[in-house]
Structure formats: structure tokens, C-alpha cells
XYZ file of C-alpha atoms in Angstrom:
572
model
C 0.000 0.000 0.000
C 1.353 3.430 -0.869
C 2.536 5.613 1.994
C -0.096 8.232 1.153
C -2.905 5.853 2.072
C -1.504 5.387 5.530
C -2.380 8.990 6.323
C -6.092 8.456 5.753
C -7.167 8.466 9.390
C -4.974 11.455 10.217
C -6.392 13.393 7.303
C -9.952 12.468 8.220
C -9.354 13.660 11.755
C -7.814 16.900 10.513
C -10.843 17.540 8.332
C -13.216 16.790 11.187
C -14.761 13.770 9.491
C -14.647 11.260 12.290
C -17.452 12.633 14.381
C -19.370 15.290 12.471
C -21.668 15.426 9.425
C -20.314 17.174 6.318
C -20.820 20.917 5.835
C -19.172 22.925 3.075
C -16.075 24.496 4.526
C -13.176 26.476 3.034
C -11.242 25.797 6.225
C -11.483 22.086 5.393
C -10.267 22.852 1.882
C -7.270 24.751 3.245
C -6.488 21.877 5.611
C -6.721 19.423 2.702
C -4.354 21.520 0.593
C -1.894 21.831 3.493
C -2.068 18.262 4.770
C -2.652 16.105 1.721
C -1.743 17.988 -1.454
C 1.219 19.768 0.169
C 2.406 21.377 -3.069
C 2.302 18.163 -5.134
C 0.240 19.735 -7.931
C 0.692 21.703 -11.132
C -1.306 24.649 -9.761
C -0.145 27.600 -7.700
C -1.571 27.863 -4.192
C -3.828 30.684 -5.347
C -5.145 28.525 -8.206
C -5.712 25.589 -5.858
C -7.758 27.727 -3.483
C -9.781 29.180 -6.349
C -10.569 25.688 -7.626
C -11.656 24.562 -4.160
C -13.829 27.677 -3.773
C -15.549 26.849 -7.054
C -16.405 23.346 -5.788
C -17.827 24.801 -2.559
C -19.991 27.291 -4.433
C -21.201 24.796 -7.054
C -22.056 22.225 -4.365
C -24.019 24.584 -2.146
C -27.405 23.436 -3.467
C -26.544 19.789 -2.681
C -25.266 20.134 0.896
C -26.329 17.201 3.050
C -27.050 14.952 0.044
C -25.777 11.362 0.227
C -24.483 9.928 -3.039
C -23.046 6.540 -3.931
C -20.385 5.815 -6.528
C -18.451 2.660 -7.369
C -15.175 1.553 -8.923
C -12.943 -1.501 -9.098
C -10.363 -2.081 -6.366
C -6.979 -0.782 -7.471
C -4.539 1.528 -5.672
C -5.820 4.672 -7.403
C -9.428 4.034 -6.399
C -8.429 3.072 -2.860
C -6.856 6.511 -2.589
C -10.025 8.131 -3.896
C -12.298 6.168 -1.566
C -10.152 6.493 1.548
C -8.681 9.988 1.154
C -10.353 12.036 -1.570
C -13.981 11.092 -0.858
C -13.804 12.158 2.823
C -12.022 15.345 1.801
C -14.649 16.142 -0.827
C -17.407 15.564 1.714
C -15.773 17.907 4.208
C -15.157 20.590 1.615
C -18.524 20.499 -0.202
C -21.030 19.081 2.263
C -21.957 16.267 -0.174
C -21.582 12.921 1.577
C -19.923 10.452 -0.791
C -19.824 6.702 -0.313
C -17.223 5.391 -2.767
C -17.579 1.599 -2.960
C -14.666 -0.599 -4.032
C -15.586 -3.929 -5.656
C -14.220 -6.281 -8.311
C -14.214 -5.060 -11.910
C -16.575 -7.839 -12.952
C -18.982 -6.739 -10.211
C -18.821 -3.133 -11.449
C -19.876 -4.256 -14.930
C -22.623 -6.468 -13.483
C -24.135 -3.632 -11.424
C -23.899 -1.266 -14.355
C -25.780 -3.845 -16.402
C -28.432 -4.202 -13.686
C -29.028 -0.439 -13.689
C -29.185 -0.326 -17.482
C -31.676 -3.187 -17.641
C -33.866 -2.182 -14.704
C -33.777 1.583 -14.965
C -33.350 1.695 -11.178
C -30.629 3.948 -9.793
C -28.104 1.506 -8.310
C -25.216 4.025 -8.275
C -25.046 7.726 -9.019
C -21.822 7.260 -10.997
C -19.627 4.368 -12.093
C -15.940 4.241 -12.888
C -16.103 1.691 -15.664
C -13.657 0.995 -18.451
C -13.837 2.844 -21.728
C -14.022 -0.681 -23.199
C -17.769 -0.106 -22.859
C -17.777 2.892 -25.222
C -19.432 0.831 -27.963
C -22.099 -0.251 -25.476
C -22.787 3.263 -24.189
C -22.848 4.790 -27.666
C -25.267 2.193 -29.049
C -27.698 1.905 -26.135
C -27.890 5.625 -25.405
C -28.293 5.031 -21.656
C -25.125 6.853 -20.563
C -25.314 10.614 -20.299
C -23.849 12.306 -23.335
C -21.309 14.417 -21.453
C -20.759 16.806 -24.336
C -24.438 17.744 -24.266
C -24.584 17.510 -20.447
C -21.744 20.009 -19.934
C -23.339 22.453 -22.355
C -26.861 21.997 -21.004
C -28.282 20.564 -17.776
C -24.863 20.094 -16.170
C -23.407 23.456 -17.187
C -23.780 24.973 -13.709
C -21.771 22.113 -12.161
C -19.075 21.844 -14.834
C -15.794 23.300 -13.630
C -14.235 26.135 -15.640
C -10.861 24.521 -14.896
C -11.838 21.004 -16.053
C -9.668 21.492 -19.200
C -10.685 18.488 -21.284
C -7.809 19.126 -23.686
C -5.408 18.211 -20.874
C -6.829 14.661 -20.598
C -4.852 12.084 -22.576
C -7.614 9.474 -22.890
C -10.710 11.285 -24.166
C -10.190 9.889 -27.665
C -11.061 6.509 -26.144
C -14.193 7.764 -24.365
C -15.636 9.542 -27.389
C -18.190 7.806 -29.600
C -18.089 7.724 -33.400
C -20.641 10.571 -33.218
C -17.930 12.831 -31.770
C -19.552 13.105 -28.337
C -17.863 12.411 -24.996
C -19.628 9.718 -22.952
C -17.097 9.074 -20.168
C -14.529 11.159 -18.261
C -11.151 9.416 -17.740
C -10.289 8.868 -14.073
C -7.303 6.512 -14.268
C -5.337 5.083 -17.143
C -2.753 2.327 -17.415
C -1.127 0.381 -20.220
C -0.006 -3.204 -20.428
C 3.720 -3.245 -21.140
C 6.511 -5.792 -21.235
C 8.237 -6.059 -17.829
C 11.649 -7.582 -17.221
C 14.506 -7.806 -14.730
C 16.955 -5.256 -16.106
C 19.622 -6.379 -13.631
C 19.399 -10.016 -14.738
C 19.432 -9.139 -18.428
C 22.587 -7.024 -17.964
C 24.482 -9.572 -15.892
C 27.589 -10.636 -17.851
C 27.265 -14.341 -17.082
C 23.597 -14.388 -18.100
C 24.374 -12.485 -21.307
C 27.260 -14.803 -22.231
C 25.324 -17.991 -21.456
C 22.306 -16.805 -23.452
C 24.449 -15.863 -26.457
C 26.146 -19.262 -26.401
C 22.867 -21.176 -26.102
C 20.627 -19.241 -28.525
C 23.046 -17.496 -30.857
C 21.829 -13.923 -30.351
C 21.985 -11.227 -27.678
C 19.836 -11.226 -24.551
C 17.679 -8.113 -24.703
C 14.119 -6.817 -24.905
C 12.222 -9.274 -27.129
C 10.702 -7.731 -30.249
C 8.710 -10.849 -31.100
C 7.165 -13.827 -29.349
C 9.886 -16.190 -30.582
C 12.507 -14.274 -28.598
C 10.204 -14.031 -25.586
C 9.841 -17.819 -25.590
C 13.616 -18.360 -25.750
C 14.149 -15.963 -22.831
C 11.386 -17.677 -20.821
C 13.033 -21.043 -21.407
C 16.495 -19.706 -20.557
C 15.539 -18.261 -17.178
C 13.074 -20.920 -15.983
C 14.921 -23.009 -13.398
C 18.137 -21.029 -13.918
C 20.695 -20.925 -11.125
C 21.223 -17.265 -10.212
C 23.283 -17.935 -7.095
C 26.148 -15.984 -8.690
C 23.871 -12.943 -8.211
C 23.062 -13.881 -4.626
C 19.614 -15.254 -5.519
C 18.583 -18.671 -4.210
C 14.887 -18.635 -5.213
C 13.297 -20.843 -7.853
C 13.337 -18.710 -10.992
C 10.599 -18.524 -13.646
C 10.782 -17.021 -17.123
C 7.134 -16.000 -17.400
C 4.253 -14.822 -15.236
C 0.577 -15.016 -16.126
C -2.720 -16.233 -14.687
C -5.272 -18.834 -15.722
C -8.134 -19.224 -13.244
C -11.583 -19.563 -14.814
C -12.775 -16.195 -13.573
C -14.064 -12.993 -15.250
C -10.548 -11.555 -15.203
C -9.390 -14.378 -17.487
C -11.460 -12.799 -20.247
C -9.633 -9.465 -19.919
C -6.348 -11.363 -20.291
C -7.393 -12.074 -23.885
C -9.674 -9.206 -24.887
C -7.085 -6.687 -23.664
C -5.382 -6.836 -27.068
C -3.696 -10.254 -26.696
C -5.203 -11.394 -29.988
C -4.151 -8.166 -31.693
C -0.600 -8.542 -30.373
C -0.583 -12.030 -31.892
C -1.716 -10.540 -35.204
C -5.309 -11.784 -35.382
C -7.098 -8.595 -36.455
C -6.725 -5.975 -39.154
C -4.426 -2.991 -39.373
C -5.676 0.209 -37.817
C -5.091 2.405 -34.794
C -6.436 2.788 -32.181
C -8.266 -0.426 -33.218
C -8.214 -2.728 -36.202
C -10.798 -2.148 -38.914
C -12.917 -3.772 -40.130
C -11.850 -6.636 -37.791
C -10.834 -5.621 -34.256
C -8.901 -7.337 -31.445
C -11.977 -9.332 -30.404
C -12.248 -10.729 -33.925
C -15.511 -8.843 -34.540
C -16.004 -7.486 -38.059
C -18.062 -4.348 -38.713
C -19.483 -2.935 -41.937
C -19.034 0.586 -43.290
C -21.735 1.817 -40.851
C -19.908 0.399 -37.793
C -22.522 -2.358 -37.434
C -21.098 -5.676 -36.193
C -21.554 -8.335 -38.890
C -19.828 -11.390 -37.426
C -17.187 -12.949 -35.185
C -16.697 -16.414 -36.728
C -14.679 -16.858 -39.909
C -17.725 -17.871 -41.973
C -19.150 -14.364 -41.446
C -15.811 -12.595 -41.911
C -14.804 -12.493 -38.249
C -11.529 -13.785 -36.833
C -12.249 -14.983 -33.283
C -11.739 -18.620 -34.315
C -9.071 -17.964 -36.958
C -5.618 -19.612 -37.091
C -4.023 -16.495 -35.584
C -6.437 -16.628 -32.646
C -5.685 -20.302 -32.040
C -1.955 -19.512 -32.150
C -2.482 -16.731 -29.564
C -4.295 -18.972 -27.084
C -1.960 -21.927 -27.611
C 1.100 -19.798 -26.865
C -0.396 -18.348 -23.687
C -1.274 -21.811 -22.413
C 2.147 -23.226 -23.297
C 4.024 -20.432 -21.530
C 1.763 -20.634 -18.482
C 2.376 -24.357 -18.172
C 6.084 -24.471 -19.025
C 7.628 -21.268 -17.674
C 5.382 -19.902 -14.885
C 5.063 -20.636 -11.147
C 2.723 -23.632 -10.672
C 0.303 -21.500 -8.637
C -0.190 -19.070 -11.538
C -2.674 -21.332 -13.304
C -5.055 -20.919 -10.357
C -4.654 -17.154 -10.010
C -6.815 -14.221 -11.063
C -5.717 -10.834 -12.435
C -5.510 -9.201 -8.996
C -3.700 -12.155 -7.421
C -1.112 -12.483 -10.183
C -0.365 -8.772 -10.608
C 1.917 -8.317 -7.567
C 3.838 -11.617 -8.052
C 6.753 -10.124 -10.062
C 7.415 -7.979 -6.998
C 8.384 -11.120 -5.062
C 11.666 -11.213 -6.956
C 11.749 -14.557 -8.796
C 10.187 -13.659 -12.176
C 12.473 -12.818 -15.129
C 9.903 -11.243 -17.441
C 6.194 -10.836 -18.076
C 4.711 -10.511 -21.536
C 2.519 -7.702 -20.353
C 2.219 -6.157 -16.960
C -0.696 -3.831 -16.304
C 1.082 -0.703 -15.123
C -1.413 -0.240 -12.297
C 0.809 -2.810 -10.561
C 3.846 -0.528 -10.759
C 2.725 1.062 -7.482
C 3.142 -2.161 -5.432
C 6.363 -2.958 -7.328
C 7.860 0.339 -6.179
C 7.036 -0.646 -2.603
C 8.740 -4.061 -2.896
C 12.359 -4.259 -1.633
C 12.852 -7.522 -3.549
C 12.809 -5.669 -6.881
C 14.081 -2.220 -5.838
C 17.631 -1.065 -5.163
C 18.553 0.604 -1.889
C 18.839 3.971 -3.640
C 15.182 3.753 -4.754
C 15.874 2.844 -8.382
C 14.196 -0.272 -9.815
C 15.884 -3.543 -10.719
C 13.309 -3.864 -13.516
C 12.242 -1.919 -16.581
C 9.152 -1.499 -18.757
C 9.143 -1.711 -22.554
C 6.659 -2.318 -25.398
C 5.303 -5.864 -25.471
C 6.588 -8.114 -28.255
C 4.254 -9.187 -31.042
C 3.314 -12.561 -32.534
C 4.098 -14.084 -35.888
C 0.823 -12.939 -37.539
C 1.372 -9.301 -36.523
C 2.047 -6.715 -39.233
C 3.249 -3.132 -39.102
C 0.265 -0.825 -38.659
C -1.621 -3.144 -36.331
C -2.561 -2.366 -32.752
C 0.422 -3.011 -30.469
C -1.068 -3.120 -26.990
C -3.871 -2.331 -24.588
C -4.538 0.670 -22.374
C -7.163 0.646 -19.645
C -9.048 3.921 -19.257
C -11.293 3.669 -16.197
C -13.790 6.470 -16.691
C -16.612 8.224 -14.885
C -19.942 7.233 -16.407
C -23.322 8.622 -15.331
C -26.400 6.812 -16.586
C -29.585 8.564 -17.684
C -31.492 6.613 -15.017
C -29.749 8.676 -12.309
C -31.883 11.688 -11.272
C -30.443 15.034 -12.339
C -29.710 16.345 -8.839
C -27.831 13.194 -7.874
C -26.072 13.163 -11.244
C -24.918 16.742 -10.678
C -23.539 15.950 -7.228
C -21.742 12.874 -8.595
C -20.374 14.911 -11.510
C -18.862 17.332 -8.994
C -17.140 14.447 -7.226
C -15.866 13.044 -10.535
C -14.363 16.412 -11.400
C -12.854 16.830 -7.925
C -10.915 13.551 -8.079
C -9.652 14.381 -11.575
C -8.992 18.091 -10.919
C -5.618 19.703 -11.514
C -5.374 20.441 -7.795
C -5.585 16.735 -7.008
C -4.248 14.939 -10.067
C -0.475 14.993 -9.522
C -0.857 13.671 -5.960
C -3.324 11.006 -7.090
C -0.959 9.959 -9.875
C 1.881 9.917 -7.341
C -0.032 7.281 -5.375
C -1.535 5.122 -8.127
C 0.722 5.882 -11.139
C -2.300 5.844 -13.462
C -1.868 8.998 -15.520
C -4.794 10.882 -17.081
C -3.488 14.445 -17.590
C -0.725 15.637 -19.895
C 0.180 18.377 -17.415
C 0.754 15.751 -14.714
C 2.917 13.521 -16.903
C 5.087 16.461 -17.901
C 5.243 17.991 -14.416
C 8.524 18.678 -12.672
C 7.429 16.242 -9.974
C 7.432 13.302 -12.393
C 10.652 14.431 -14.014
C 12.173 13.933 -10.556
C 10.428 10.576 -9.999
C 11.108 9.168 -13.483
C 14.418 7.406 -12.661
C 12.614 5.362 -9.989
C 9.752 4.197 -12.220
C 11.542 2.003 -14.731
C 10.544 3.726 -17.964
C 6.901 4.392 -17.088
C 7.228 8.185 -17.321
C 9.304 7.965 -20.495
C 6.618 5.789 -22.085
C 3.806 8.186 -21.193
C 5.807 11.144 -22.471
C 6.532 9.400 -25.774
C 4.423 9.645 -28.954
C 4.014 5.856 -28.685
C 1.549 6.070 -25.795
C -1.424 6.686 -28.107
C -0.767 3.368 -29.873
C -1.853 1.467 -26.753
C -5.630 1.600 -26.774
C -8.726 0.139 -25.076
C -11.406 -2.002 -26.677
C -12.985 -0.041 -29.509
C -16.504 0.473 -30.783
C -16.836 -2.831 -32.698
C -18.064 -4.480 -29.463
C -21.824 -3.788 -29.282
C -22.525 -5.027 -25.737
C -19.450 -5.415 -23.578
C -21.164 -6.898 -20.485
C -22.906 -9.647 -22.462
C -19.967 -10.492 -24.708
C -17.126 -10.206 -22.182
C -18.535 -12.960 -19.973
C -18.372 -15.382 -22.907
C -14.616 -14.993 -23.169
C -13.599 -16.203 -19.738
C -16.052 -19.082 -19.824
C -14.822 -20.403 -23.171
C -11.127 -19.566 -22.813
C -11.311 -21.219 -19.401
C -12.249 -24.472 -21.122
C -9.084 -24.247 -23.225
C -6.922 -23.353 -20.221
C -8.211 -26.334 -18.255
C -7.768 -28.751 -21.145
C -11.491 -29.485 -21.372
C -11.350 -28.296 -24.999
C -8.666 -27.587 -27.547
C -8.067 -23.911 -28.315
C -9.803 -24.341 -31.670
C -12.866 -25.948 -30.079
C -13.077 -23.247 -27.392
C -12.759 -20.424 -29.937
C -15.325 -22.012 -32.265
C -17.789 -22.017 -29.376
C -16.803 -18.499 -28.315
C -17.397 -16.907 -31.705
C -20.678 -18.793 -32.092
C -21.815 -17.647 -28.653
C -20.917 -14.043 -29.499
C -22.912 -14.237 -32.717
C -25.896 -15.636 -30.797
C -25.839 -12.515 -28.600
C -25.450 -10.226 -31.588
C -28.273 -12.005 -33.389
C -30.562 -11.425 -30.400
C -29.586 -7.738 -30.346
C -30.315 -7.485 -34.062
C -33.670 -9.214 -33.704
C -34.705 -7.057 -30.750
C -33.669 -3.861 -32.521
C -32.668 -2.258 -29.210
C -29.636 -0.555 -30.732
C -31.403 0.676 -33.835
C -29.249 1.453 -36.861
C -26.111 1.152 -34.709
C -26.700 -2.468 -33.730
C -25.528 -5.719 -35.317
C -26.516 -6.682 -38.874
C -24.999 -10.142 -39.249
C -23.589 -11.279 -42.588
C -25.039 -14.335 -44.243
C -22.603 -17.213 -43.641
C -20.086 -18.054 -46.343
C -17.351 -20.672 -46.099
C -14.343 -19.921 -43.904
C -12.199 -20.473 -47.001
C -13.991 -17.619 -48.796
C -13.036 -15.145 -46.094
C -9.508 -16.524 -45.666
C -8.909 -15.706 -49.341
C -9.920 -12.053 -48.826
C -7.355 -9.368 -47.849
C -6.737 -8.772 -44.147
C -8.336 -10.676 -41.279
C -9.166 -13.499 -40.934
C -5.729 -14.668 -42.061
C -4.867 -18.185 -43.286
C -2.541 -20.326 -41.178
C 1.171 -19.829 -41.769
C 3.140 -22.899 -42.786
C 5.738 -21.989 -40.158
C 4.726 -20.154 -36.978
C 8.308 -20.195 -35.632
C 9.777 -16.884 -36.766
C 13.361 -15.716 -36.374
C 13.768 -14.378 -32.795
C 14.701 -10.717 -32.457
C 15.775 -8.595 -29.472
C 16.789 -4.965 -28.961
C 18.956 -3.355 -26.252
C 16.711 -1.595 -23.753
C 18.665 1.643 -23.743
C 18.351 1.899 -27.541
C 14.620 1.440 -27.198
C 14.230 4.201 -24.614
C 16.360 6.520 -26.733
C 13.814 6.088 -29.541
C 11.125 7.488 -27.194
C 12.940 10.745 -26.566
């Protein structure tokens, strides 16, 4: 847990939250700025106070109101729930309950509210992966219209949307903003920089594989490195632990679906070229027509979810999990597996969600005594079907979403809270805790220039032009809650050995088309909803340009690595 969270009780006491109801109070704001923000912001003190005064004035009509918001449980949201929510309540007089639950539970409760029309939460932090869902169903408040209309009186003059780095992912094809980014993190390749630069390891690798140990550019090199380090004796470096060349997770759980939909198939080369997402076939294997209507997921309708490249992607993940990972990894979920590299016996991870950088920084096993990391972050390698111009990786953009079913007064109060926790006053300190950047001004702040050497390339990545090439699920997915649950159920069958990868993916794409067919028949998404193609043969589509792609005769490409320092230099 980050040091900042340990001050929660002290801050609450300082703000008078432990025994008294909330009343709007500039004194509380001043205490918050002194005690918690303490100059870790891009704003001058005068600007901070002016921003806090605006929140007090805008919230006056809602004093004493109780609102409920929800997000998944990660470090950033723990900081919001434990520190920022009490502070907001003390400053504005709006009592906020910020619930922390699993990401799958967030999506489920969002779905319940959408289906029932009952106000379960006043605001949700849910992934921008649902942008296709929100745009098509029209049940999320159109924030562009909201800020110009009903919500104008509670929209901060210092919100500065142009400063947010993720709004391109929360904007629908109609050009309207539907979600406000709250936290953002990429999945990047992670490796033990100290092990890779050890002379004995470098010499032994060169002798065994015939090329230099370095950051893998492709999956062939990643596999060689995983094999090299698994079971390796590192006693010459003072390490006696059992060493593994890969870390992953495989439990049949909702998070297993994210492991694959979070661009794994695109990194393998399953979809089409296109950034931020492949078109017409995306990283889920869903094809859309020229009107952005989903037309299929299986190969016989032009989709790629069960294509040779998809099978290759799943087979490789299973092989590496079984051969090069800790035995317990197969029974782990996303949240359980994330901190494992911090234990000090993992050589590399194909992609590490950078939300787990925060616990890594707190782990002595992977940090030097001077505060610099023993590890580094780099772009994830790509599979044999990947081509230049394709999506290269995933970026999670957890975003504030307010549904139309929430009454206007409650929506306004929740919108104030959403803006408070993303405000320029707060954002640098919040990013300091959770390392999930959302503002350009924060990334380029002097504070993160000073912290950059201790974060293993994270700041350099977010300052590079490359960052926009890592993107969330796009708008090809018509109903994220319904379709996402099919992934973990079917992929889980492949992971357990109950089905081959091909059998599991055949069922998955068929199940997705069943959902899309029901949506088409019901007409609930109008002209934006699915319009499935008539089935052809898989061979017909495999002969067409782009995805789905025919199987390669040889899926074992020439391995390629690059020195890490050369890679970082290319980001400058």
C-alpha cells in the first residue's frame, strides 16, 4: 500500500470527518491543501484555493445529500475512496460513499441499472471498453451535451478536457464524450533489467541461442528468454529462489477474459491494421461494416475470433503458463497475479498492467537501496501474424460514467465528485499514489521528471508519442457486459484442457454471434446495432485481404531482441 494511504485516518481527523456530518467548509479545503496535497500539484496555491472555492460554491445546493459511486479495487481508487472522498465531503457538504468492488462486479451492477432503470449508483468508474455499449444503447449521459446543457452549472471552468490524454477513447463515433477518464494504465513488457545485464547471463544466453539477450521484439525471442531463465541458477547474483521465465494467470474467472480481450489477440496478429483499433476486424475478432454495425465474429461471417491467428495466440499463452510460470499461476486471477513479479523470482512478463507498478515500487525484492528499480518497462513483443500498422497493446481507461437513469440532482452531485478527483489540484498527488496517468500536465510535471528514474521507464513511455498506440477495446463491441462474460467461460475451457483452443474459440465466436443475433432481432440498438452477414465458407473469407488470415506454414519466426537503452532513446 502506498505511503499516502496510511495517512487516511490522520487526514480524516484533521478535516473533522470522524465525528461530524459534512458541511461545506473552506477551512477544510485549506487543511486538505496543506495536509494532503502539500504542493504536489501543477497549480499555484492561489489557483488551488480558487478551484476549491468553485467546488464549494457549485455544491451549495446539494449540501447534506448522500451519493453513492463505485469503482474496481486498485490503488488509485483506494486513494479516492479512503482519502479524496472524505475530503470532498468535508469541503462540499456532499456525503460520498465510494464503494470498491471487483471489476466484474462493477460491470454487473452497471448492467443491472441499465436493464432495470433503477438507480443503483449515481456514478460508475467503468472501463472505456464499454464505449461501444454506451454509444449504441444511449443510456449513458452524453457528457458533451450535459456540460453544455443541464450540467453546465456544475461543470468546472478549470476542467480542461484538452489536458486529458484518454478522451479519444471515451468519445463515440458521433464525436460526443460519454465518459470522463479517471485513471489510465497500459499493459507493457516487464523484465529484470539487472538479470538481463548480468555478464554471465548475457554470455550464457548468447552461447545457447546465438543472439543477444535483450528486450524481445517478437514472441519467438520471448519464448527463448522464458526457457532460458526458468529453473536457472542465479546464485552468482546472490539469488537462491526458484526462478521462472514468465508470469501469467489462468483461473476460470471474469478476469481471465480481460487477459485475452485486452489486445492479446491483436498482439498475436489476429485482427486488421488500424489504430487505435483494427478495422474492419478488431482485437476481439468482430467485423463491422461501413456503418460500424457488427456483422460477425466467426470466420464464416468474416470475423476472426476462431481464426488460425487466434488459435496460435491462445496456444502460446497456455504453453508459456504451463512451461515457464510458477505452478500457482494457473489458479490465479488478475488481482492475485499482478503483484507476483514484486516477489523477486520472475524474469519477465509478456505484459504487466502498469497499475501494478505502485506495489512494485514498494517491494524491496525488486528495488535497489537507492530507490531505483531492478526492472524496466518496454513495449510488449508481437506474434508471428502481426504486421506493421496493427494495434500493439492495450490501455485501460477507467472512466466516470453517469447513466440517464440517475436523477439530475444526484447526477450533478456525482459529476462534482468526478471532477474533484480528476482536478488539476488533485491529479499529480493522485498519480503519485496510483501511477495511473490521465493528464498531460501531470505527466510532464517537474514532480514526475524527478520521480522518473525510480519508475523504470513508465514516465518515459507516457511522455513518448508511442503512448497513443496502446488503446482500449474499440466500438466494434456492441454489448461489452454480455460479450465479455463469454470470453472467460470459453477460454477457461481451453486453459483447463477441457477443450482444444480451436474448439473453445469455435464455441466463443458462435456464442458471441448468438448474442449479436438477439440484439439485431430485438432492434434495441437501432441502426447502430448488429446486422450479421449471411454465412459463407471460412475459405472464402480466408482468401480475402486482411483478417481473418490463413494459417502460416511456419509459426516459428526468427527471434529478435533490442537493447533496452536503444529502445528508450527512440522514445525521446
